[in-house]
CSV table of C-alpha atoms in Angstrom, one decimal:
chain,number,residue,atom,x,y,z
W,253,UNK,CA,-85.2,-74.4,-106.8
W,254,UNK,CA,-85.1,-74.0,-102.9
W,255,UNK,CA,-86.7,-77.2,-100.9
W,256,UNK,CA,-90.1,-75.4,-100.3
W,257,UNK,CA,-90.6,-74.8,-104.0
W,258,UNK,CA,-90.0,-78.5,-104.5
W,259,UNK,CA,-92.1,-80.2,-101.5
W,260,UNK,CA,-94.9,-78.7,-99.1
W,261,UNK,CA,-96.2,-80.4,-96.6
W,262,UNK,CA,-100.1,-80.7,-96.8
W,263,UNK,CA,-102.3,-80.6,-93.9
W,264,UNK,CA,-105.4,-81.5,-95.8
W,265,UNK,CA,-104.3,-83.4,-98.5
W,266,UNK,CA,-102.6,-86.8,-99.7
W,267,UNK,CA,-99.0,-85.7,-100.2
W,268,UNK,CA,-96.0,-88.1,-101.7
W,269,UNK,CA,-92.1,-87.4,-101.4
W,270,UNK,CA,-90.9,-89.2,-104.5
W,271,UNK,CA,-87.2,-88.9,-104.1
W,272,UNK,CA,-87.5,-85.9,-107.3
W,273,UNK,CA,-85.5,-83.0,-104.7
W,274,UNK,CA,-83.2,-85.6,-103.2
W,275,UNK,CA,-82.9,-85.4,-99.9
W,276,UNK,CA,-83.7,-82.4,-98.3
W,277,UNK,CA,-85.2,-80.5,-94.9
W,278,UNK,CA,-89.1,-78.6,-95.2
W,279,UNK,CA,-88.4,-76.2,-91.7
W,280,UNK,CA,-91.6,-74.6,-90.2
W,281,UNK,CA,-93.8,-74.4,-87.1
W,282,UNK,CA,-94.9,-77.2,-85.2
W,283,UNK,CA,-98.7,-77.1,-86.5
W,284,UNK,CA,-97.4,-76.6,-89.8
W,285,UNK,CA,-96.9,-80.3,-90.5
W,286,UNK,CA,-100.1,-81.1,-88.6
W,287,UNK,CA,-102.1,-84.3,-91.4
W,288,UNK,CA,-105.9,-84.7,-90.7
W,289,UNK,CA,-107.8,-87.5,-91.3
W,290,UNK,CA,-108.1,-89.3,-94.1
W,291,UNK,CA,-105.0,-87.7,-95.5
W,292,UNK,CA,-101.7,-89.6,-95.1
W,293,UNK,CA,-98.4,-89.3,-96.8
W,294,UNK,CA,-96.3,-91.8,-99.2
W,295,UNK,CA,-92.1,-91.7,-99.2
W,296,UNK,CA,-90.8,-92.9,-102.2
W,297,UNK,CA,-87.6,-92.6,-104.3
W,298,UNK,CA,-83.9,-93.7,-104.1
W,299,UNK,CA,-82.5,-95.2,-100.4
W,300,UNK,CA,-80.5,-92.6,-100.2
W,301,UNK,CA,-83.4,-90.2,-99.8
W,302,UNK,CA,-84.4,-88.3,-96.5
W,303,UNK,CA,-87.6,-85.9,-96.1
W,304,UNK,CA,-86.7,-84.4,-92.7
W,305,UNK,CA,-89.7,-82.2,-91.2
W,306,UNK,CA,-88.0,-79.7,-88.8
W,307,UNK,CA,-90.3,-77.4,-86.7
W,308,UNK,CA,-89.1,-74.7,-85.4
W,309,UNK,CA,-90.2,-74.0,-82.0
W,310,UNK,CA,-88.8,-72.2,-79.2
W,311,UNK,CA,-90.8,-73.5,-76.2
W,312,UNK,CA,-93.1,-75.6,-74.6
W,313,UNK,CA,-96.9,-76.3,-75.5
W,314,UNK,CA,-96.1,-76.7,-79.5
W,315,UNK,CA,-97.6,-80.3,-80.9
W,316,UNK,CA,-97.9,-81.7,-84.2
W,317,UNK,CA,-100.8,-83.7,-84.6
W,318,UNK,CA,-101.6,-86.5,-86.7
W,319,UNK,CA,-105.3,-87.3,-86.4
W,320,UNK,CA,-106.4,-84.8,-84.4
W,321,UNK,CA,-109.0,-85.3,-82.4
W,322,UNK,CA,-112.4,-85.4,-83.8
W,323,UNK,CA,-115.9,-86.5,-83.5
W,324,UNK,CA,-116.9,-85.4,-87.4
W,325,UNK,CA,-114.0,-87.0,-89.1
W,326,UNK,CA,-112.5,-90.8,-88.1
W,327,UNK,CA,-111.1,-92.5,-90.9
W,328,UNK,CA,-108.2,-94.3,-91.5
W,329,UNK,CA,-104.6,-92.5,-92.2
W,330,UNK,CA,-101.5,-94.2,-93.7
W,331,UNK,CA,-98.3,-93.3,-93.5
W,332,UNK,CA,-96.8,-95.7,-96.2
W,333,UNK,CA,-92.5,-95.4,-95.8
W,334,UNK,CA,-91.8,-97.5,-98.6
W,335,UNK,CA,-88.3,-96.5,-99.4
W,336,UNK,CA,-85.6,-93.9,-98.0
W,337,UNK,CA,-86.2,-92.0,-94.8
W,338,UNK,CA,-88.4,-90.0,-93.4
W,339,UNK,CA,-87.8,-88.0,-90.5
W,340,UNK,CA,-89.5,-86.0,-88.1
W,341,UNK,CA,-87.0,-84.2,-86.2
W,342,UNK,CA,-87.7,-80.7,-84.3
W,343,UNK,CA,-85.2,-77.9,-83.2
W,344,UNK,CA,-86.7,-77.3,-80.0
W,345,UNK,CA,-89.0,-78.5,-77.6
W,346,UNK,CA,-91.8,-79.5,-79.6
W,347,UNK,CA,-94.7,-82.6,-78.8
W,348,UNK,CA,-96.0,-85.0,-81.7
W,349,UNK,CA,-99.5,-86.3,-81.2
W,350,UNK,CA,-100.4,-89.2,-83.1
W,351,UNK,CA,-104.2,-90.9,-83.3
W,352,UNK,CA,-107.8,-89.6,-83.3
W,353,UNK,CA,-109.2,-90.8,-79.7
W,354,UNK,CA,-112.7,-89.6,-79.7
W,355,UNK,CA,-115.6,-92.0,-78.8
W,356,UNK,CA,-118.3,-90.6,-80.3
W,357,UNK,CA,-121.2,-93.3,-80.3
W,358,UNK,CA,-121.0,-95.5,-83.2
W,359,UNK,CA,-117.8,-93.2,-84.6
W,360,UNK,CA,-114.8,-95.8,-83.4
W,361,UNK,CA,-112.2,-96.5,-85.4
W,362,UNK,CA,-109.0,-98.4,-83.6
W,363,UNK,CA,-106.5,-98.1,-85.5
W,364,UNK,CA,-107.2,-94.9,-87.3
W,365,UNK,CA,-103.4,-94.2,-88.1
W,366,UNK,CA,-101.4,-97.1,-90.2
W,367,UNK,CA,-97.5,-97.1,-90.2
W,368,UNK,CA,-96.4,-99.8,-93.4
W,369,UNK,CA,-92.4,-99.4,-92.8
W,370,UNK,CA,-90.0,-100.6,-95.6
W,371,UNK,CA,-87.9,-98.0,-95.5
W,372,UNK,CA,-86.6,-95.5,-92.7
W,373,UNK,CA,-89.2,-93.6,-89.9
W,374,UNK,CA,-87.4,-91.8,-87.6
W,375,UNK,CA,-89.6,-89.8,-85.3
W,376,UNK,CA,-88.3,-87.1,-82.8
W,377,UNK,CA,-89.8,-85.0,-80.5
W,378,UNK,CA,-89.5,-83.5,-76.8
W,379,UNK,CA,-92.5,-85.8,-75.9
W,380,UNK,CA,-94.4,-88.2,-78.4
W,381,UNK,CA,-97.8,-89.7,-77.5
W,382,UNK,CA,-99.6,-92.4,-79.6
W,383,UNK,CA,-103.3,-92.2,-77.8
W,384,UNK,CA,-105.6,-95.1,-77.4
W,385,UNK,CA,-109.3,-94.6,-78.0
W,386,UNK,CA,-111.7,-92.9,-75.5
W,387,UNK,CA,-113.4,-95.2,-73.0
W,388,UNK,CA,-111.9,-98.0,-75.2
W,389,UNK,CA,-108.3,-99.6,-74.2
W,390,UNK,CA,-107.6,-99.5,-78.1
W,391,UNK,CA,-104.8,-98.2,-79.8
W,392,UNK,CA,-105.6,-95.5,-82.4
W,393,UNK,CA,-102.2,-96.7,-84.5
W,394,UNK,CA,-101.4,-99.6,-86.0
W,395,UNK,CA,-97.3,-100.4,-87.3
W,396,UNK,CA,-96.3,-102.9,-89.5
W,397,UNK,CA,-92.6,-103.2,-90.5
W,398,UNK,CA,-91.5,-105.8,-92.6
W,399,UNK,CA,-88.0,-105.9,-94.8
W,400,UNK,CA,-85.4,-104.3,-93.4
W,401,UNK,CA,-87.7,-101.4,-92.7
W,402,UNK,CA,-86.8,-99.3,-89.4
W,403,UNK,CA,-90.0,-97.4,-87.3
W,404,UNK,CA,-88.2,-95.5,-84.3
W,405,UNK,CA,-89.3,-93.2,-81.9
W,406,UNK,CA,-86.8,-90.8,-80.0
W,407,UNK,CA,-87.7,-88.2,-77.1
W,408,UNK,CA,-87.7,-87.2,-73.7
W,409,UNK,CA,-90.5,-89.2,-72.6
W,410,UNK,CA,-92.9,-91.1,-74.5
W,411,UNK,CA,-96.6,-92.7,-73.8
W,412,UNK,CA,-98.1,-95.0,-76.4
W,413,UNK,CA,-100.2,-97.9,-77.1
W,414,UNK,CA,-99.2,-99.6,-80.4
W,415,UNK,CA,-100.5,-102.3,-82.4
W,416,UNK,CA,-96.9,-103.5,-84.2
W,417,UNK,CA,-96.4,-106.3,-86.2
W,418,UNK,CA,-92.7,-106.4,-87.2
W,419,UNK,CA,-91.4,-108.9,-89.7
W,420,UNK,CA,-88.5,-109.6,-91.5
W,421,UNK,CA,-85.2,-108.0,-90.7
W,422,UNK,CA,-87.7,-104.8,-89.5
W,423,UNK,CA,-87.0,-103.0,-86.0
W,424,UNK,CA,-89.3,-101.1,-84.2
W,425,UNK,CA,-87.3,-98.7,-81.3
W,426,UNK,CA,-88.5,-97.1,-78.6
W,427,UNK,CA,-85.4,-94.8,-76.8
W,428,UNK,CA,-86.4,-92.2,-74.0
W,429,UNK,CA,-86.2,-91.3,-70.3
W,430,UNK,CA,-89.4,-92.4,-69.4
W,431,UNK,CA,-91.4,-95.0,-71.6
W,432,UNK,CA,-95.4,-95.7,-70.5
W,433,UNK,CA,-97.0,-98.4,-72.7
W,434,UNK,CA,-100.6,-98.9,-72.3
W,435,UNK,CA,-102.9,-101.4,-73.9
W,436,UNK,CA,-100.8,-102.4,-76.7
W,437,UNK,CA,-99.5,-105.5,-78.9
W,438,UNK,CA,-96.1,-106.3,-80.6
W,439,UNK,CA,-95.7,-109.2,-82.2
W,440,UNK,CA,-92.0,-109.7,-83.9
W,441,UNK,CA,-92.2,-113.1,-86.2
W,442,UNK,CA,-88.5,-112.8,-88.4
W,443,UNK,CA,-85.1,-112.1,-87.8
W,444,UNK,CA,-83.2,-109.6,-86.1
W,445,UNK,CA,-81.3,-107.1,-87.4
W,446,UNK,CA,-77.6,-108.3,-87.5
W,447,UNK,CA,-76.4,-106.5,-84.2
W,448,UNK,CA,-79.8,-105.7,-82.7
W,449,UNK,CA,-83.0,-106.4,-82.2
W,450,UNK,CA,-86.7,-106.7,-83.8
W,451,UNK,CA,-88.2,-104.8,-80.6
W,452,UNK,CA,-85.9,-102.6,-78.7
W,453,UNK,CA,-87.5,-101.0,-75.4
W,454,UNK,CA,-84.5,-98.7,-74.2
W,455,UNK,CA,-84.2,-95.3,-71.4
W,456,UNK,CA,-80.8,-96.1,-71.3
W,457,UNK,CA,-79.4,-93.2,-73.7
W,458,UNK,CA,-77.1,-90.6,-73.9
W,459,UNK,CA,-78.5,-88.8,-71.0
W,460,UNK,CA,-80.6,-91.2,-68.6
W,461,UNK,CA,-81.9,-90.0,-65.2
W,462,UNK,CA,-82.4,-91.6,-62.0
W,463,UNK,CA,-86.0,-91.6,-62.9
W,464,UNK,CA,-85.9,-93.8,-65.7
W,465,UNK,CA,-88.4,-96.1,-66.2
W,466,UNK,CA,-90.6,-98.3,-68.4
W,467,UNK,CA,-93.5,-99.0,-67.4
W,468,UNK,CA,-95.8,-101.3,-68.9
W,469,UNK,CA,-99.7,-101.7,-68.1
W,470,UNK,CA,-101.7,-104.2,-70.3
W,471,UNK,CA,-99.4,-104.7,-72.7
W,472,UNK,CA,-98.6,-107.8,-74.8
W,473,UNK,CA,-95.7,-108.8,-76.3
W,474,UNK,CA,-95.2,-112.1,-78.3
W,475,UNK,CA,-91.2,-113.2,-80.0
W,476,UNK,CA,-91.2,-115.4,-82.6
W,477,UNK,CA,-89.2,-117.6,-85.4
W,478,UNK,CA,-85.9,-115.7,-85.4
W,479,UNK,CA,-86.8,-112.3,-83.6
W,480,UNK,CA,-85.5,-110.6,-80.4
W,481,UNK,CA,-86.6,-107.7,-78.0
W,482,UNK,CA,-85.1,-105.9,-75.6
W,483,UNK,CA,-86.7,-104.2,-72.4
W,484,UNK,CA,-83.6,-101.8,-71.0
W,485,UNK,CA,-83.6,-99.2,-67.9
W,486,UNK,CA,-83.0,-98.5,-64.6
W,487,UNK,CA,-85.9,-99.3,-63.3
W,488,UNK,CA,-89.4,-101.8,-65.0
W,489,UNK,CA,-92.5,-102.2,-64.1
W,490,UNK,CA,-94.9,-104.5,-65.3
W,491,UNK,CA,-98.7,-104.9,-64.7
W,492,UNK,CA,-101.1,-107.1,-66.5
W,493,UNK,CA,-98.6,-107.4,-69.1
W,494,UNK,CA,-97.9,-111.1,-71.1
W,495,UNK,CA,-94.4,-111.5,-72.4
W,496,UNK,CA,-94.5,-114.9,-74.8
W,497,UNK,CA,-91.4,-116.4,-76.2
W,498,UNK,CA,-91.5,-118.9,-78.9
W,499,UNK,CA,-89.4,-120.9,-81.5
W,500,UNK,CA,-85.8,-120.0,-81.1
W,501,UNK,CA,-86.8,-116.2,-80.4
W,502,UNK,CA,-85.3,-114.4,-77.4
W,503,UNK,CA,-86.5,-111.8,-74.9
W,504,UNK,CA,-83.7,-109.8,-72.9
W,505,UNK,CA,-84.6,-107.3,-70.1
W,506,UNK,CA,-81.8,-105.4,-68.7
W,507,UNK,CA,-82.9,-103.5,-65.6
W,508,UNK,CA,-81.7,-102.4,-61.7
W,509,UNK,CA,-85.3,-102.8,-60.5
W,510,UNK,CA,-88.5,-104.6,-61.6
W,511,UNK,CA,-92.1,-104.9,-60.2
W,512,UNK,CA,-94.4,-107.4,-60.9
W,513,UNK,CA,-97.9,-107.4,-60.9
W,514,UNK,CA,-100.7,-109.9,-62.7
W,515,UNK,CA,-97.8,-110.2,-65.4
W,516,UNK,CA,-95.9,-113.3,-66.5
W,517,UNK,CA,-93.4,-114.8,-68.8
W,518,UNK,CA,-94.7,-117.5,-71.6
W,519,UNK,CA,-91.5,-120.0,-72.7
W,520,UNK,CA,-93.1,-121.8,-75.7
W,521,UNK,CA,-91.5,-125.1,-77.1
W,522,UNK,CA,-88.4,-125.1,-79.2
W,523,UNK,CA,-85.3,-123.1,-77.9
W,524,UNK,CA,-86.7,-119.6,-77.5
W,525,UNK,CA,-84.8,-117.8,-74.4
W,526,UNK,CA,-85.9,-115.3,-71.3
W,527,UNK,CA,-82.9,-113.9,-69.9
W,528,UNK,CA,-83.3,-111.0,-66.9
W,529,UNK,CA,-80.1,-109.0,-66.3
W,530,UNK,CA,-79.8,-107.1,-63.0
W,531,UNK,CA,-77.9,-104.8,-61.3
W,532,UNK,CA,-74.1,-106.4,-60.6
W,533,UNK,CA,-74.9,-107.6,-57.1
W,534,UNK,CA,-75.9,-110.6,-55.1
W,535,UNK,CA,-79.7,-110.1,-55.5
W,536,UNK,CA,-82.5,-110.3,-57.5
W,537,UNK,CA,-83.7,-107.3,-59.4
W,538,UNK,CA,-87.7,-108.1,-57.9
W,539,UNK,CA,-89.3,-108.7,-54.6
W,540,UNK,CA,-90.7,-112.7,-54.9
W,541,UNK,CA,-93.2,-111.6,-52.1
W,542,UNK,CA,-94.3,-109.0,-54.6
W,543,UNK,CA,-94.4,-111.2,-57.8
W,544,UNK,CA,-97.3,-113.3,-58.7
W,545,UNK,CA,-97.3,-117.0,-58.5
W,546,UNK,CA,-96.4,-118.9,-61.8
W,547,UNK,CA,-94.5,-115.7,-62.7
W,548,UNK,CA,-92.0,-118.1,-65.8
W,549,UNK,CA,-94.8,-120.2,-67.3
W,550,UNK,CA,-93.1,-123.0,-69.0
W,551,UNK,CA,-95.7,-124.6,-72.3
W,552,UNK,CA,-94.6,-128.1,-73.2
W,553,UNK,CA,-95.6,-130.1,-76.0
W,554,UNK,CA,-94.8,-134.0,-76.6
W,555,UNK,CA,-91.3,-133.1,-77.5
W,556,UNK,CA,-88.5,-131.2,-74.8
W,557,UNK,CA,-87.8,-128.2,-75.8
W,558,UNK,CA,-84.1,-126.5,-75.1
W,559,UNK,CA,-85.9,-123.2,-74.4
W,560,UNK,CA,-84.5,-121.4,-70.9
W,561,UNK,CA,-85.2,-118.9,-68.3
W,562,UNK,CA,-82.2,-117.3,-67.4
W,563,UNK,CA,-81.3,-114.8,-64.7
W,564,UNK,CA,-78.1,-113.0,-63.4
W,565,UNK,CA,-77.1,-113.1,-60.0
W,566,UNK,CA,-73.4,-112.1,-59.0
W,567,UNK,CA,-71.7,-113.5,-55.7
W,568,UNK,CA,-70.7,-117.3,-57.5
W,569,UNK,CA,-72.8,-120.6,-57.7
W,570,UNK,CA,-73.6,-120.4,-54.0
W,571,UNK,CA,-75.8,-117.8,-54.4
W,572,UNK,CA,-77.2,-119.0,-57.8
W,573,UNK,CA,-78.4,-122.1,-56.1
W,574,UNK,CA,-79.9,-119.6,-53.2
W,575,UNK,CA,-81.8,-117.9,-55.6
W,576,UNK,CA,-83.2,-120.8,-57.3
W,577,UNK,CA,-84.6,-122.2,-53.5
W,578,UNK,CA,-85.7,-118.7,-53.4
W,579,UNK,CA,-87.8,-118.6,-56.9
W,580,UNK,CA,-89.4,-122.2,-56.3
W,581,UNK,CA,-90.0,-121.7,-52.5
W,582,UNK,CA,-91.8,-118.6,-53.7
W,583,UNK,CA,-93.8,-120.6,-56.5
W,584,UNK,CA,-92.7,-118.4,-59.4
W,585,UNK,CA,-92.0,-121.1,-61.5
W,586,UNK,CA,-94.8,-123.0,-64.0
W,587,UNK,CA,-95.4,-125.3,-65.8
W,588,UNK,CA,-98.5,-125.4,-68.2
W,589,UNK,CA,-100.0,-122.7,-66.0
W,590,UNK,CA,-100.0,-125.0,-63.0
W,591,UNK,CA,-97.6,-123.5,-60.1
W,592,UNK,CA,-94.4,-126.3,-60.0
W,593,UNK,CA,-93.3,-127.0,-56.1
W,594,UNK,CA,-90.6,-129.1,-57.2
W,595,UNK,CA,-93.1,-132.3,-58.1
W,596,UNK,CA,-93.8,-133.3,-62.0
W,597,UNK,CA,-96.5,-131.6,-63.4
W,598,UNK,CA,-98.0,-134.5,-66.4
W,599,UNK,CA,-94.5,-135.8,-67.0
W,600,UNK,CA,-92.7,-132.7,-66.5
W,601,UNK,CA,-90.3,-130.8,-64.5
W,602,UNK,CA,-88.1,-127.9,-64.0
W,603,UNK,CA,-84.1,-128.4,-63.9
W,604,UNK,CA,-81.6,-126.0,-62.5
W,605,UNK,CA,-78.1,-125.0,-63.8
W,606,UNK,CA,-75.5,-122.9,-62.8
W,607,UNK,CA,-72.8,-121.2,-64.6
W,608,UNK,CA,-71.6,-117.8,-63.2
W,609,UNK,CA,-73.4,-115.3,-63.3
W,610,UNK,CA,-76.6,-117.1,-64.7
W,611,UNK,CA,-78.9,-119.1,-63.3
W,612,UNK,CA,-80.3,-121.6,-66.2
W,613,UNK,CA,-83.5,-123.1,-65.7
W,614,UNK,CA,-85.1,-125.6,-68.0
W,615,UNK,CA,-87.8,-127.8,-68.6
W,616,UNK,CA,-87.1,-131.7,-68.9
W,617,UNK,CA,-89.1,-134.8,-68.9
W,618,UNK,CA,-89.5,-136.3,-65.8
């Protein structure tokens, strides 16, 4: 029996890979393993198992869609990766579309794709675009990984606004050359992956350009309990976006350039961590002229915390303590949302430490 005979990918239908053909590839063309709404598709079966789609195309302008748009027809789509992997993965250049953005009046439905994860997703493309409604700054797809479930997205560039929730040991990874995230939420609430991370942001693959970027407009992303993300690339940019840091969670960001604007850093209580790697020189990776005031927002309760914001600066403890003069003078530091200029703020302050390359900063009781 040849893999066709044994699975076809539906269109317009409810279809479920049960792990009875193994693992196997389904080749065809890109629109071939287009799923409209309110069919969705269910991976069963051993962990061993892979269902890879594999279009075919030879050039540009060939999408898969998931959800295509349309006014007649908005109504919820699940993908459900219980167990094994399941793979989207082209040969050629080929663009997967995912959400059903129309606005019709009173025809709104945000999310209108769901991603449960348990097992493997691995999604491929030249260009991957999860859409957010029309007129609405909602995001058509909604991810929820929990386990040790993996949902990953691999391409050339890639624009998306997500609702993720991802528990557990779950990862969710984002890996391309240019990154836009628009109007989104990911919440991480477990435990990373041994080695990795719960949220991992990344252009820094095999073959990163000068051009690499993340950039991140209204966005929100919140780190709890055990969980870690990672924001990695040459160059970041962040604009009304929230990055919130809880419990002994950890945030990393690993870039040669960042702008800020109307975006800030949340340290909770307990020991959660914010540490900004830059480039290897004696400066910081953003302009403080540029960044907004309270920029690290410290939250205390009636207990100190051993939370930190920490930030690499090369050139030895001199230029640590520079920096810091720098930050403050600036006002980029908070506490409670209330700019700190080096006074207590109801009880509190900020303390310094240096230990080459990082600059620790922490809050204390006054």
């Amino acid at each position: 029996m040849s893999d066709a005979d044994c699975f076809t990918w539906h269109t317009d239908q409810d279809d479920t890979y049960d792990g009875t053909c193994g693992s196997m590839v389904v080749p065809g063309y890109a629109s071939t393993f287009n799923k409209n709404q309110p069919y969705g598709f269910t991976m069963k079966g051993k962990s061993t198992d892979t269902l890879t789609l594999q279009p075919l195309s030879a050039g540009a302008g060939n999408f898969t869609f998931w959800a295509h748009h349309s006014e007649s027809s908005i109504s919820l789509m699940k993908f459900n990766i219980e167990s094994g992997t399941f793979a989207y993965r082209p040969h050629g250049i080929t663009g997967l579309v995912i959400g059903n953005n129309a606005s019709a009046q009173g025809r709104e439905l945000s999310p209108n794709v769901l991603f449960t994860v348990t097992g493997n997703c691995l999604l491929e493309a030249y260009e991957i675009t999860a859409l957010s409604i029309d007129k609405k700054p909602d995001p058509c797809t909604q991810v929820k990984v929990t386990k040790t479930g993996v949902f990953s997205l691999t391409a050339t560039s890639v624009g998306a606004a997500f609702v993720a929730d991802i528990g557990d040991a779950g990862s969710m990874q984002i890996k391309a050359n240019q990154i836009i995230l628009e109007y989104g939420s990911y919440q991480t609430y477990g435990t990373a992956p041994t080695g990795g991370y719960s949220l991992d942001i990344d252009t820094s693959g095999a073959a990163p350009t000068d051009v690499s970027g993340i950039t991140a407009s209204n966005t929100t992303i919140l780190c709890e309990y055990a969980s870690k993300a990672r924001l990695q690339s040459k160059n970041l940019s962040l604009t009304n976006t929230h990055i919130r840091v809880r419990d002994t969670a950890a945030v990393e960001v690993n870039c040669d350039a960042m702008t800020v604007n109307n975006s800030f850093f949340d340290l909770s209580p307990g020991s959660a961590t914010i540490t900004i790697n830059g480039a290897k020189k004696v400066d910081l990776p953003f302009d403080v002229k540029q960044c907004p005031k309270g920029m690290i927002n410290f939250i205390p309760t009636g207990e100190v915390g051993t939370g930190s914001f920490r930030i690499t600066i090369y050139g030895g403890i001199q230029y640590l303590q520079t920096y810091f003069d720098v930050m403050a003078n600036a006002g980029l530091f908070a506490i409670n949302g209330a700019v700190w200029s080096r006074s207590p703020i109801n009880g509190w302050t900020l303390t310094p430490d240096y230990s080459s390359p990082y600059m620790v900063v922490k809050l204390v009781k006054a």
